[in-house]
Coordinates of C-alpha atoms and ligand atoms in Angstrom, one line a residue:
M179 CA 7.6 5.2 37.3
T180 CA 7.1 1.2 35.7
K181 CA 6.8 0.9 31.5
R182 CA 3.6 1.4 30.0
F183 CA 2.4 -2.0 29.2
Y184 CA 0.8 -2.9 25.9
I185 CA -1.4 -6.0 25.8
E186 CA 1.3 -6.8 22.9
E187 CA 3.7 -7.8 25.0
A188 CA 1.3 -9.3 27.1
P189 CA 3.3 -12.8 27.1
A190 CA 6.9 -10.9 28.5
F191 CA 4.5 -10.1 31.8
E192 CA 2.2 -13.1 32.7
G193 CA 1.8 -13.4 36.2
Q194 CA 2.9 -9.9 36.8
E195 CA 0.2 -7.4 37.5
V196 CA 0.0 -4.4 34.7
T197 CA -2.3 -1.6 34.0
I198 CA -4.6 -1.7 30.7
Q199 CA -4.7 2.1 29.1
G200 CA -7.1 1.3 26.8
W201 CA -10.8 1.2 24.9
V202 CA -14.6 -1.3 25.4
Y203 CA -14.3 -3.0 22.8
N204 CA -17.7 -5.2 23.6
K205 CA -18.6 -6.3 27.4
R206 CA -20.7 -8.3 29.2
A207 CA -22.6 -9.8 32.0
A208 CA -21.9 -13.7 32.6
G209 CA -24.6 -13.1 36.7
K210 CA -24.1 -11.0 39.3
K211 CA -21.0 -11.9 40.3
L212 CA -19.0 -12.5 37.0
K213 CA -17.8 -9.3 34.2
F214 CA -15.9 -9.6 30.9
L215 CA -14.8 -6.7 29.8
I216 CA -12.8 -6.5 26.4
L217 CA -10.6 -4.4 26.2
R218 CA -8.1 -3.1 22.4
D219 CA -5.1 -0.7 23.6
G220 CA -4.2 0.3 19.7
T221 CA -1.5 -3.0 20.1
G222 CA -4.1 -5.6 20.2
I223 CA -7.3 -6.8 22.3
M224 CA -7.7 -8.4 25.7
Q225 CA -10.2 -10.0 27.4
T226 CA -10.1 -9.0 31.4
I227 CA -12.0 -10.7 34.2
L228 CA -14.5 -9.2 36.8
F229 CA -15.0 -11.4 39.4
L230 CA -16.4 -10.0 42.7
G231 CA -15.0 -10.2 46.2
E232 CA -11.7 -10.1 44.0
C233 CA -11.5 -7.2 43.0
D234 CA -12.4 -3.6 44.4
P235 CA -15.7 -2.8 45.3
D236 CA -16.3 0.3 42.9
A237 CA -14.7 -1.7 39.8
F238 CA -18.8 -3.8 39.3
N239 CA -20.2 0.0 40.1
N240 CA -17.2 1.1 37.2
F241 CA -18.2 -1.6 34.8
D242 CA -22.3 -0.4 34.8
Q243 CA -21.2 3.1 33.4
L244 CA -19.1 1.7 30.7
T245 CA -20.2 2.2 27.4
Q246 CA -18.4 1.1 23.8
E247 CA -15.5 3.2 23.3
S248 CA -15.2 4.7 26.8
A249 CA -11.7 5.3 27.8
V250 CA -10.3 2.9 30.7
K251 CA -7.1 1.9 33.0
V252 CA -7.7 -1.3 34.1
T253 CA -5.2 -2.8 36.7
G254 CA -4.7 -7.0 37.1
T255 CA -3.0 -10.1 36.4
L256 CA -2.2 -11.2 33.7
R257 CA -2.8 -15.4 33.0
A258 CA -2.5 -17.3 29.7
E259 CA -5.4 -18.4 28.4
P260 CA -5.3 -20.4 25.1
R261 CA -9.4 -19.9 24.1
S262 CA -8.8 -15.9 24.6
P263 CA -8.1 -13.5 21.8
G264 CA -4.2 -13.2 21.8
G265 CA -4.1 -16.5 24.1
Y266 CA -3.6 -13.8 27.7
E267 CA -6.5 -12.3 29.8
M268 CA -6.5 -10.4 32.3
G269 CA -7.8 -10.6 36.2
V270 CA -8.7 -7.7 37.0
R271 CA -8.4 -5.6 40.3
S272 CA -8.8 -2.1 39.8
L273 CA -10.8 -0.1 37.0
E274 CA -10.9 3.1 36.8
I275 CA -12.8 4.9 34.3
V276 CA -10.6 7.6 32.0
H277 CA -14.0 9.2 29.9
I278 CA -17.1 8.1 29.3
A279 CA -18.2 8.1 25.8
S280 CA -21.5 9.1 24.2
E281 CA -22.9 6.5 21.4
Y282 CA -21.1 5.0 19.4
P283 CA -22.2 5.1 15.4
I284 CA -20.6 1.7 14.9
T285 CA -22.1 -1.0 15.9
K286 CA -21.7 -5.1 16.2
K287 CA -24.0 -5.1 13.6
E288 CA -24.0 -4.5 9.6
H289 CA -23.0 -1.1 7.8
G290 CA -22.6 0.6 4.7
V291 CA -19.2 1.3 3.3
E292 CA -20.8 4.5 2.6
F293 CA -21.7 5.1 6.5
L294 CA -17.7 4.2 7.6
M295 CA -16.8 6.0 5.4
E296 CA -17.6 9.7 6.8
N297 CA -16.5 7.8 9.7
R298 CA -13.6 6.4 9.0
H299 CA -12.0 9.2 11.9
L300 CA -13.9 6.1 13.5
W301 CA -13.5 3.0 11.9
I302 CA -10.5 2.7 11.5
R303 CA -10.2 1.5 15.6
S304 CA -12.2 -1.8 13.9
Q305 CA -10.7 -5.3 14.0
K306 CA -10.0 -5.8 10.0
Q307 CA -9.5 -1.7 9.6
W308 CA -6.3 -2.0 12.1
A309 CA -5.7 -5.2 11.1
A310 CA -5.0 -3.4 7.2
L311 CA -3.8 -0.5 8.6
R312 CA -0.9 -2.8 10.3
V313 CA -0.4 -4.4 7.7
R314 CA 0.2 -1.0 5.8
S315 CA 3.1 -0.1 8.1
Q316 CA 5.0 -3.2 8.2
I317 CA 4.7 -3.3 4.6
I318 CA 6.5 0.5 4.7
R319 CA 8.9 -0.9 7.0
A320 CA 9.7 -3.7 4.6
I321 CA 10.1 -1.4 1.7
H322 CA 12.9 0.3 4.3
D323 CA 14.7 -2.3 4.9
F324 CA 14.4 -4.0 1.1
F325 CA 16.4 -0.9 -0.3
H326 CA 18.8 0.1 2.5
G327 CA 19.4 -3.7 2.8
E328 CA 20.5 -3.0 -0.9
H329 CA 22.3 0.0 -0.3
F330 CA 19.7 2.2 -2.1
V331 CA 19.5 6.2 -0.6
Q332 CA 16.4 7.1 -0.5
F333 CA 16.0 10.3 -2.2
D334 CA 12.7 12.6 -2.4
A335 CA 11.0 14.1 -5.1
P336 CA 8.8 17.6 -4.7
I337 CA 5.6 17.1 -4.4
L338 CA 4.9 20.6 -6.0
T339 CA 6.1 20.4 -9.6
P340 CA 5.6 22.5 -12.4
S341 CA 5.2 20.2 -14.9
S342 CA 4.4 16.8 -15.8
C343 CA 5.2 12.8 -15.8
E344 CA 2.3 11.2 -16.6
G345 CA 1.0 12.5 -19.2
T346 CA -1.6 16.0 -19.1
S347 CA -4.5 14.3 -18.4
N348 CA -4.9 13.4 -14.5
L349 CA -3.4 16.3 -13.2
F350 CA -3.9 18.2 -10.5
A351 CA -3.2 22.0 -11.0
T352 CA -3.1 24.1 -8.2
Q353 CA -1.5 27.8 -8.1
Y354 CA 2.1 28.0 -7.0
F355 CA 2.3 31.9 -6.3
D356 CA 1.9 33.3 -10.1
E357 CA 2.5 30.7 -11.2
N358 CA 1.0 27.1 -12.3
A359 CA 2.1 24.5 -10.8
Y360 CA 0.6 20.2 -10.5
L361 CA 0.6 18.3 -7.8
T362 CA 3.5 15.4 -8.4
Q363 CA 1.9 12.0 -10.6
S364 CA 5.7 10.0 -10.3
G365 CA 8.8 11.2 -8.5
Q366 CA 10.2 9.0 -11.5
L367 CA 12.2 12.5 -13.4
Y368 CA 13.8 13.7 -10.3
G369 CA 14.9 10.3 -9.4
E370 CA 16.5 9.5 -12.3
V371 CA 18.7 13.1 -11.0
G372 CA 19.5 11.0 -7.9
A373 CA 19.8 7.6 -9.6
M374 CA 22.8 9.8 -12.1
A375 CA 24.3 11.0 -8.4
F376 CA 23.9 8.3 -5.8
G377 CA 24.1 5.4 -8.5
K378 CA 20.7 3.6 -7.4
I379 CA 18.2 5.7 -5.4
Y380 CA 14.7 5.0 -3.7
T381 CA 12.0 7.7 -3.8
F382 CA 9.2 7.1 -1.5
G383 CA 6.2 9.6 -0.9
P384 CA 2.9 11.0 -2.1
T385 CA 1.6 11.0 -5.0
F386 CA -1.5 12.5 -6.8
R387 CA -4.3 11.4 -9.8
A388 CA -7.2 12.9 -10.7
E389 CA -8.7 10.1 -11.9
K390 CA -12.3 9.9 -12.7
S391 CA -12.4 6.1 -12.2
K392 CA -14.5 4.6 -9.6
T393 CA -13.1 1.3 -9.6
R394 CA -11.8 -0.4 -6.3
K395 CA -7.6 0.2 -6.9
H396 CA -7.8 4.1 -7.8
L397 CA -7.1 6.6 -5.4
T398 CA -6.6 10.5 -6.0
E399 CA -3.8 10.4 -3.6
F400 CA -1.3 7.3 -3.3
W401 CA 1.8 6.6 -2.8
M402 CA 4.5 4.9 -4.7
I403 CA 7.9 3.6 -3.7
E404 CA 10.3 4.3 -6.9
P405 CA 13.4 3.0 -7.3
E406 CA 15.7 4.2 -10.1
V407 CA 19.3 2.4 -11.2
A408 CA 21.8 3.6 -12.9
F409 CA 23.7 1.2 -15.7
S410 CA 20.4 -1.1 -15.5
D411 CA 18.2 -2.1 -18.2
L412 CA 14.2 -3.7 -18.5
S413 CA 15.4 -7.0 -17.7
M414 CA 17.7 -6.1 -14.0
T415 CA 14.8 -3.9 -13.5
M416 CA 12.3 -6.5 -13.6
D417 CA 14.3 -9.2 -11.0
L418 CA 14.6 -5.9 -9.3
G419 CA 11.6 -5.9 -8.2
E420 CA 10.5 -9.5 -8.4
R421 CA 13.3 -10.1 -5.3
F422 CA 11.8 -6.4 -3.9
V423 CA 7.7 -8.3 -3.9
T424 CA 9.1 -11.1 -2.4
F425 CA 11.2 -10.3 0.2
V426 CA 8.1 -8.0 1.7
V427 CA 6.1 -10.6 1.0
N428 CA 8.0 -13.2 3.3
Q429 CA 8.4 -10.1 5.8
I430 CA 4.3 -10.1 6.1
L431 CA 4.5 -13.2 6.3
S432 CA 6.7 -13.4 9.6
R433 CA 5.3 -10.2 10.8
C434 CA 1.8 -10.2 11.0
E435 CA 0.8 -14.1 11.6
N436 CA -2.6 -12.0 13.7
E437 CA -3.3 -9.6 11.5
L438 CA -3.4 -11.3 8.7
T439 CA -5.9 -14.3 11.1
I440 CA -8.3 -10.8 11.6
L441 CA -8.7 -10.2 7.8
E442 CA -9.2 -14.6 7.1
R443 CA -5.6 -14.1 4.5
D444 CA -5.1 -17.4 3.2
T445 CA -1.6 -17.5 4.2
S446 CA -0.7 -20.9 1.7
E447 CA -1.4 -18.8 -1.6
L448 CA 1.2 -16.0 0.5
K449 CA 3.8 -18.6 0.8
S450 CA 4.0 -20.2 -2.8
I451 CA 5.0 -15.5 -4.2
V452 CA 8.4 -16.8 -5.2
S453 CA 11.2 -16.0 -7.9
P454 CA 11.2 -16.6 -10.7
F455 CA 8.2 -14.8 -11.9
E456 CA 6.6 -15.6 -15.2
R457 CA 7.3 -12.7 -17.8
I458 CA 5.3 -12.7 -21.2
S459 CA 5.4 -9.8 -24.0
Y460 CA 2.0 -8.3 -24.3
D461 CA 2.2 -9.5 -27.9
E462 CA 2.3 -13.1 -25.7
A463 CA -0.2 -11.1 -22.8
L464 CA -2.7 -10.6 -26.6
K465 CA -2.5 -13.9 -27.2
I466 CA -3.7 -15.6 -24.0
L467 CA -6.7 -12.7 -23.4
E468 CA -7.6 -14.0 -26.8
E469 CA -8.6 -17.3 -26.3
K470 CA -10.0 -15.9 -22.9
G471 CA -12.4 -14.5 -25.3
L472 CA -10.9 -10.6 -24.8
A473 CA -9.5 -9.9 -27.6
L474 CA -7.7 -6.7 -27.9
P475 CA -6.6 -4.7 -30.6
W476 CA -2.6 -4.6 -31.4
G477 CA -2.1 -0.8 -29.9
E478 CA -4.8 -0.6 -27.5
D479 CA -3.9 -1.0 -23.3
F480 CA -5.1 -3.4 -21.4
G481 CA -8.2 -2.6 -19.3
A482 CA -9.1 -3.8 -16.2
P483 CA -10.8 -7.2 -17.7
H484 CA -7.5 -8.1 -18.8
E485 CA -5.7 -7.6 -16.3
T486 CA -7.7 -8.9 -14.2
A487 CA -7.8 -12.0 -16.6
L488 CA -4.5 -12.1 -16.6
G489 CA -3.5 -12.3 -13.2
D490 CA -6.1 -14.9 -12.6
H491 CA -4.4 -16.6 -15.8
F492 CA -1.2 -16.9 -13.3
G493 CA -2.6 -17.0 -9.6
K494 CA 0.7 -14.9 -9.4
P495 CA 2.0 -12.2 -10.3
V496 CA 3.4 -11.8 -13.7
W497 CA 5.4 -9.2 -15.5
I498 CA 4.6 -8.2 -18.6
H499 CA 6.5 -6.3 -21.0
H500 CA 7.4 -4.6 -24.5
F501 CA 4.2 -2.0 -24.9
P502 CA 3.6 -0.1 -27.8
S503 CA 5.1 2.6 -27.5
K504 CA 1.8 4.5 -27.9
I505 CA 0.2 4.2 -24.9
K506 CA 3.3 4.6 -22.6
A507 CA 4.5 8.0 -21.2
F508 CA 7.7 9.7 -23.6
Y509 CA 10.7 8.6 -20.9
F510 CA 11.0 5.1 -22.0
K511 CA 13.4 3.4 -24.8
Q512 CA 12.4 2.6 -27.5
S513 CA 12.9 -0.7 -29.9
D514 CA 11.8 -2.9 -32.8
E515 CA 12.1 -6.5 -31.0
V516 CA 11.1 -7.9 -28.1
F517 CA 14.6 -9.6 -26.1
G518 CA 16.5 -9.7 -30.4
S519 CA 13.9 -11.5 -31.2
P520 CA 12.8 -8.9 -34.3
V521 CA 9.1 -8.4 -34.7
T522 CA 7.3 -7.4 -38.6
G523 CA 4.5 -6.8 -39.1
R524 CA 4.4 -3.5 -36.5
A525 CA 3.0 -0.4 -36.7
G526 CA 4.6 0.9 -34.0
K527 CA 7.3 0.5 -31.5
Y528 CA 7.9 -1.0 -28.1
A529 CA 8.2 0.6 -25.3
L530 CA 10.5 -1.1 -22.4
G531 CA 8.0 -0.8 -19.8
C532 CA 7.0 -4.1 -18.2
D533 CA 4.1 -3.9 -15.6
L534 CA 3.6 -6.6 -12.8
I535 CA 0.1 -7.8 -12.4
A536 CA -1.3 -9.0 -9.2
P537 CA -4.2 -11.8 -9.2
F538 CA -7.5 -11.7 -8.0
G539 CA -8.2 -8.3 -10.0
Y540 CA -6.0 -6.1 -8.1
G541 CA -4.3 -5.1 -11.3
E542 CA -1.3 -3.7 -11.4
I543 CA 0.9 -3.5 -8.6
I544 CA 4.1 -1.8 -10.6
G545 CA 5.0 -0.1 -13.8
G546 CA 7.8 0.7 -15.1
G547 CA 10.9 -0.4 -17.3
Q548 CA 13.9 1.6 -19.0
R549 CA 14.7 4.8 -20.1
E550 CA 15.6 6.7 -23.0
E551 CA 19.6 8.1 -22.4
D552 CA 19.9 9.5 -26.0
E553 CA 18.9 12.9 -26.0
A554 CA 18.1 14.0 -29.2
T555 CA 15.9 10.9 -29.4
L556 CA 14.4 11.7 -26.1
Q557 CA 14.3 15.5 -27.2
N558 CA 11.4 13.9 -30.0
A559 CA 9.8 11.6 -27.6
I560 CA 9.1 15.3 -25.4
K561 CA 7.9 16.9 -28.5
A562 CA 5.9 13.9 -29.7
H563 CA 4.1 14.3 -26.3
D564 CA 3.5 17.6 -27.0
L565 CA 4.8 18.7 -23.5
D566 CA 7.2 22.0 -24.1
L567 CA 10.7 20.9 -24.0
S568 CA 11.6 24.1 -22.0
D569 CA 9.7 22.2 -19.1
Y570 CA 12.4 19.8 -19.0
Q571 CA 15.5 21.2 -19.7
W572 CA 16.9 19.3 -16.6
Y573 CA 15.9 16.2 -17.2
L574 CA 18.0 16.4 -21.0
D575 CA 20.7 17.8 -19.0
L576 CA 20.8 14.0 -17.2
R577 CA 21.8 12.4 -21.2
K578 CA 24.6 15.5 -21.7
F579 CA 26.4 14.7 -18.5
G580 CA 27.4 11.3 -18.7
S581 CA 24.1 9.3 -19.9
V582 CA 23.4 5.9 -18.9
P583 CA 21.4 3.2 -19.6
H584 CA 19.0 3.8 -16.9
A585 CA 15.6 1.4 -15.6
G586 CA 13.2 1.4 -12.5
F587 CA 9.9 1.0 -11.8
G588 CA 7.0 2.4 -9.2
L589 CA 4.8 0.5 -6.8
G590 CA 1.8 1.9 -5.7
L591 CA 1.3 1.1 -2.3
E592 CA -2.3 0.9 -1.0
R593 CA -3.0 -2.1 -4.2
T594 CA 0.1 -3.9 -2.5
V595 CA -1.6 -3.8 0.3
A596 CA -4.7 -4.5 -0.9
W597 CA -3.3 -7.0 -2.7
I598 CA -1.0 -9.2 0.3
T599 CA -4.4 -8.3 3.0
R600 CA -6.4 -9.6 0.1
V601 CA -9.0 -6.3 1.9
E602 CA -11.7 -5.8 -1.5
H603 CA -10.5 -2.2 -2.2
V604 CA -8.1 0.6 -1.8
R605 CA -9.4 2.9 0.3
E606 CA -9.4 0.2 3.2
T607 CA -5.2 0.7 2.6
I608 CA -4.5 4.0 3.5
P609 CA -5.7 6.0 6.3
F610 CA -8.0 8.8 4.8
P611 CA -8.2 8.0 0.6
R612 CA -9.0 10.6 -1.0
M613 CA -11.1 9.2 -4.0
L614 CA -13.6 10.7 -6.7
Q615 CA -16.2 11.9 -4.5
T616 CA -14.3 11.2 -1.0
L617 CA -12.4 13.9 0.8
R618 CA -13.5 14.1 3.8
P619 CA -13.1 12.8 6.8
Ligands
LIG106 O1 2.6 2.7 -13.5 P1 2.6 3.7 -13.0 O2 1.9 5.4 -13.8 O3 4.4 4.7 -13.0 C1 4.5 5.7 -13.0 O4 4.0 6.6 -12.8 C2 6.5 5.5 -13.4 N1 6.8 6.9 -13.4 C3 6.7 5.1 -12.5 C4 8.0 4.4 -12.1 O5 8.9 3.7 -12.9 N2 9.5 4.9 -11.6 O6 2.7 4.3 -11.2 C5 3.3 3.3 -11.0 C6 2.4 2.5 -9.9 C7 1.0 1.3 -11.0 O7 1.7 0.7 -11.0 C8 -0.1 1.2 -9.3 O8 0.5 -0.4 -9.1 C9 0.1 2.7 -9.1 O9 1.9 3.0 -8.9 N3 -0.9 3.7 -9.8 C10 -1.7 3.4 -8.4 N4 -2.3 3.6 -6.9 C11 -3.7 4.0 -6.7 N5 -4.1 5.1 -7.8 C12 -4.2 5.1 -8.8 N6 -4.9 5.8 -9.4 C13 -2.4 4.9 -9.5 N7 -2.4 5.3 -10.4 C14 -1.0 4.4 -10.4
LIG107 MG1 1.3 2.0 -14.8

């Protein structure tokens, strides 16, 4: 049995006879003697050429029956052809039909996004969708490579949880036998447990938020990568996030050239993503926003227009740190200072948080910061957020047994894929997006 051939391996098979097992992407006839069959096999696209007299007699009859997305096995010889997509084409010897496809709903004409979303199970075969999901897969690979390269342990957090991490307003409730339970919003609290056991960990899993927002960056089910490091602080976690993001971008530049070309992504801009990233405090961000006519009272959270304006101002990912504590979750360590400079005249305290804002309206791709490590302070914060202390005893235990400064962050996978590929909407960065009005397919 010879090794199965895949289109992406074409350069290694030049001049050899191979069999493509795939689907009809397109076909056209150039007169009676010459036919072109464009195939996709999941790894790429290749033009195959049927020339009367050079291929089996029934190959021509079979060609005539083929509809878009019919499945075939096509055997022939590979040759370099710089004008063909992928740089290779096949001179066909035989064409075997595996399945004749019914009339395919997605044609070359323009379709509305609603129609495409209803046909998501088929839409992902289209070139741009295929390319974006291939980039997603390579981003996931790069993420694991990065953290293992830095000797992090992957540590899985549960999905069914009894309590909240990021506030109670967007929890998905479910029944856990006789108890109320929730789908996790973040693996962080469990990640902190892991950091105290393993020093540095990352979680990588699905997270859920019953977001009522219909924006191009909100999903109700998304994947988050959450590193957590013991003996770390706010600056160190921004350093880590920066190494992480630049590593991932570099890996994609070197591994996904073809996909980025299909997506018409301007790679020069990706190549400019290098450390150090700009770091500004929330207070400095307010000043920039005011100059842009987007003044915000101190203590208010950024909305989409503010994030977009800040992202565009820098044209690259930018860190914003030291947020008003009242807009951040209960677990943040708080401070009256911004990196050693006392700030006076403020009613509230700062949370030692850091958000990384991507350019071009993709918004916050990382949210994180330094955690409160003092037991009594944390207890008060839990109460102040109206959370039930008894749900957090195990979390408070971390502050009883060898408590240390620690920090981490969460990177949203889909927003990162959207920014790197520059697809318009996060729904195109996950195989089956879950959104306010989307539960199917
Ligand atoms: O800023 P968030 O809410 O932070 C946390 O959950 C922390 N517990 C993370 C940590 O410190 N370990 O979410 C982190 C990231 C955001 O920056 C964003 O990229 C993504 O998760 N995210 C979403 N992505 C898609 N759809 C949504 N509804 C998202 N909500 C957050
Ligand atoms: Mg956030």
